[in-house]
CSV table of C-alpha atoms in Angstrom, one decimal:
chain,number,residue,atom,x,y,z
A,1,UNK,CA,114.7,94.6,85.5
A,2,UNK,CA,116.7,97.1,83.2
A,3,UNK,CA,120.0,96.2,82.4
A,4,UNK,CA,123.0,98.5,81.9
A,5,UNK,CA,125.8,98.3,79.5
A,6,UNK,CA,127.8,97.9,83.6
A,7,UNK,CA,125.4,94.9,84.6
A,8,UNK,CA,125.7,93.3,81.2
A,9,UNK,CA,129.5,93.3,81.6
A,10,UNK,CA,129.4,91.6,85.4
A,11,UNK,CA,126.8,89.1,84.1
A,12,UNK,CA,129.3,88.1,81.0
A,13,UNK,CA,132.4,88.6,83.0
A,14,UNK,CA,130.7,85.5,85.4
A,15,UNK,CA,129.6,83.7,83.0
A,16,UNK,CA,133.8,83.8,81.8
A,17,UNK,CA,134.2,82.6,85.3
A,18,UNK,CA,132.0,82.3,88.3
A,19,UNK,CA,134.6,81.5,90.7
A,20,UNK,CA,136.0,85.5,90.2
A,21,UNK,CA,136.7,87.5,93.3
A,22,UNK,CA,134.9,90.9,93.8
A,23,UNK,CA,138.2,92.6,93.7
A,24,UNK,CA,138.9,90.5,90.5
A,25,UNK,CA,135.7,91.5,89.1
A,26,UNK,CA,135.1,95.5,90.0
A,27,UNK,CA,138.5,95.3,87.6
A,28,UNK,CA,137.7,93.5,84.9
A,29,UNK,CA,134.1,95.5,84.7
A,30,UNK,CA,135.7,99.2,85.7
A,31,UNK,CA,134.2,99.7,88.9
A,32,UNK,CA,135.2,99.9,92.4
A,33,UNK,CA,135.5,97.0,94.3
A,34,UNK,CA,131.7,98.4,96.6
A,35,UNK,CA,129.4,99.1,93.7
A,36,UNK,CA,130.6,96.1,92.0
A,37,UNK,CA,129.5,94.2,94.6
A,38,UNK,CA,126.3,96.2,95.1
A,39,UNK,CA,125.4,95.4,91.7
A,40,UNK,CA,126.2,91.9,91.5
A,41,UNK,CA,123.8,91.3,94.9
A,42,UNK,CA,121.0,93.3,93.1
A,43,UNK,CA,121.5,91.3,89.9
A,44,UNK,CA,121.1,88.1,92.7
A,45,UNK,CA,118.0,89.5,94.2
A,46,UNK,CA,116.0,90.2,90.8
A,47,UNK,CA,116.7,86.6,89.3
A,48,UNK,CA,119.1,87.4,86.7
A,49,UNK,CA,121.9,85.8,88.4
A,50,UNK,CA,120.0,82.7,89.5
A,51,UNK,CA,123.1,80.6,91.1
A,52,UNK,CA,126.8,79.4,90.3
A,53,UNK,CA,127.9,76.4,89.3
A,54,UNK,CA,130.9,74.3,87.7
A,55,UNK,CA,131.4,73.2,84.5
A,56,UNK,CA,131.8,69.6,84.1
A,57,UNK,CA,133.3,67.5,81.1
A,58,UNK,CA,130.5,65.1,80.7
A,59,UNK,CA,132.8,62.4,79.5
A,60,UNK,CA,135.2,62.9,82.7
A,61,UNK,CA,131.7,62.6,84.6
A,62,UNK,CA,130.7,59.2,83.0
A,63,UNK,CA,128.0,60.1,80.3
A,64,UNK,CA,129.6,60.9,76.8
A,65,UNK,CA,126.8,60.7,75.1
A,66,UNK,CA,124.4,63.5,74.4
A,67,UNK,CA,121.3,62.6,72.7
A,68,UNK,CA,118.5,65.4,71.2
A,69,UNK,CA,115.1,63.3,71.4
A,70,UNK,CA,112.0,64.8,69.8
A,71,UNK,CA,108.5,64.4,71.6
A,72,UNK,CA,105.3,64.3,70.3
A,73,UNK,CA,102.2,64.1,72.5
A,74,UNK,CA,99.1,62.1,71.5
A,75,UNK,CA,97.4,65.2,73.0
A,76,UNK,CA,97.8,68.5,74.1
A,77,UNK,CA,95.3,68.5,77.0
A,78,UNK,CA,96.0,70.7,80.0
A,79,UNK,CA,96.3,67.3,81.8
A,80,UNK,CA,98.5,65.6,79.6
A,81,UNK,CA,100.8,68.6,79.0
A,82,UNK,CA,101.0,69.0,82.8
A,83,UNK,CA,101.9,65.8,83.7
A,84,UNK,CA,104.6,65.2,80.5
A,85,UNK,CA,105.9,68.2,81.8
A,86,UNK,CA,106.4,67.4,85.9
A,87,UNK,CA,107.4,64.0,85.3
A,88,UNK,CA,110.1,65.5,82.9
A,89,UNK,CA,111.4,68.0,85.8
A,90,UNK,CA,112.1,64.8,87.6
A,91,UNK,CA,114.5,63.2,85.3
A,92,UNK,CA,118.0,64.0,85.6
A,93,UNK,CA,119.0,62.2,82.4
A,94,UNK,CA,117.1,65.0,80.6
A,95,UNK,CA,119.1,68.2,81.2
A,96,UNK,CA,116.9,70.4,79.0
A,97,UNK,CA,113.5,70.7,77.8
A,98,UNK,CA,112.1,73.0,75.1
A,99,UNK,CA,108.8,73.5,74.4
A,100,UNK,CA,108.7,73.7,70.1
A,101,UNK,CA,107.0,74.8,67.1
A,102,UNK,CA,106.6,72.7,64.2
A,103,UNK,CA,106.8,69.0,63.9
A,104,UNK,CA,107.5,68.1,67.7
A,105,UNK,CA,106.0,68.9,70.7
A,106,UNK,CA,109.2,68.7,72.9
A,107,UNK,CA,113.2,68.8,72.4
A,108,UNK,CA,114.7,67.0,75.2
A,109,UNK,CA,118.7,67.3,75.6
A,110,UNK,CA,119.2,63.7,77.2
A,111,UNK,CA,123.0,62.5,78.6
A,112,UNK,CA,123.8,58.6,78.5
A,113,UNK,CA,126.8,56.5,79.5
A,114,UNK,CA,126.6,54.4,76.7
A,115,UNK,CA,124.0,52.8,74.0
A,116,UNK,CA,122.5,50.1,76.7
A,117,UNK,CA,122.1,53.3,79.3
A,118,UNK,CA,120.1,55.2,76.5
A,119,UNK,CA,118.0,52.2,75.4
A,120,UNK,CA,117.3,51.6,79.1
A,121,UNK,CA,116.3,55.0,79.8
A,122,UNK,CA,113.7,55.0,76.9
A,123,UNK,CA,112.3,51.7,78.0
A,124,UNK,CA,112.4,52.5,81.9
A,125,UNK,CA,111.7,56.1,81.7
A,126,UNK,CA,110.4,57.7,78.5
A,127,UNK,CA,107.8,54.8,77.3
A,128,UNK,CA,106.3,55.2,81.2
A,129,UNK,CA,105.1,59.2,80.9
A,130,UNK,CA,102.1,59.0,79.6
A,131,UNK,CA,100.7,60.6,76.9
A,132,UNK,CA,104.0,60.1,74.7
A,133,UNK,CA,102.7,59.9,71.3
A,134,UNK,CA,106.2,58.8,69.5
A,135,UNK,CA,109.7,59.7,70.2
A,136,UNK,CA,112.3,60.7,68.0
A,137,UNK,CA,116.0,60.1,68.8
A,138,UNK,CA,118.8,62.3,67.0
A,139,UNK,CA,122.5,61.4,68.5
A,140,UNK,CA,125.3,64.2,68.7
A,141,UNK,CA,128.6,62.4,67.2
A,142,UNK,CA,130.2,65.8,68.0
A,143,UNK,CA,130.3,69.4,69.5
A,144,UNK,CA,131.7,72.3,67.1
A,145,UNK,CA,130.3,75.0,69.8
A,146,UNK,CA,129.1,74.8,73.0
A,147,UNK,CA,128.8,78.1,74.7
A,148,UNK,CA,127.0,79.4,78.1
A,149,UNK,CA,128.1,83.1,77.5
A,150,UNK,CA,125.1,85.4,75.8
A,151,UNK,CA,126.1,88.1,73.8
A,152,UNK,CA,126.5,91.4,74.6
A,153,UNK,CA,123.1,93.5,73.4
């Protein structure tokens, strides 16, 4: 789908806050309250907007902890990358999973409660996908910027 300079402002303008009325939105963006809302279902329909949701202080929620763990596979079979890969959809512990260049295979963004939580969750979880050549654990001891908001192109 082509975007406009118009769909990229309703997209960023959600983004801002998800919880905006039409009415509230056709303002911000400059448009009128029907075309606004034309747009925004259109940007639904073609995937750009996939969904809405709240922003939770992961603290508040009960895991403060977010961990970056590096995965390396002992192969890169069809086979073995499939089933790292559906078994890591599964976990909710993980919230994301990129595929990388370089030195590691995967970078998984993991969430803990505590120390004991994480160690559990590599003993319990990780160590039982198979084909997990080594893991690499990196803890986050601070946020300076955490943003969901792209830039405007």
């Amino acid at each position: 789908m082509t975007m406009d300079q118009k769909d990229h402002q309703i997209v960023r303008a959600l983004l801002q806050d998800g919880r905006l009325t039409n009415q509230d939105l056709a303002a911000r963006v400059n448009l009128s309250p029907s075309p606004c809302l034309r747009r925004v279902r259109l940007l639904e329909e073609r995937g750009v907007i996939k969904g809405y949701a709240a922003l939770v202080d992961q603290k508040a929620y009960g895991f403060p902890l977010t961990i970056f763990v590096g995965i390396k596979l002992d192969g890169h079979g069809k086979l073995n990358v499939r089933q790292f890969e559906e078994r890591v959809a599964t976990i909710e512990e993980i919230l994301d999973c990129f595929l990388m260049t370089g030195d590691i295979d995967y970078l998984l963004r993991v969430v803990a409660p505590d120390l004991e939580g994480y160690e559990r969750f590599v003993r319990e979880t990780l160590h039982m996908i198979p084909g997990v050549a080594s893991i690499d654990t990196s803890f986050a001891y601070g946020v300076v910027k955490q943003s969901r908001i792209f830039p405007m192109p």
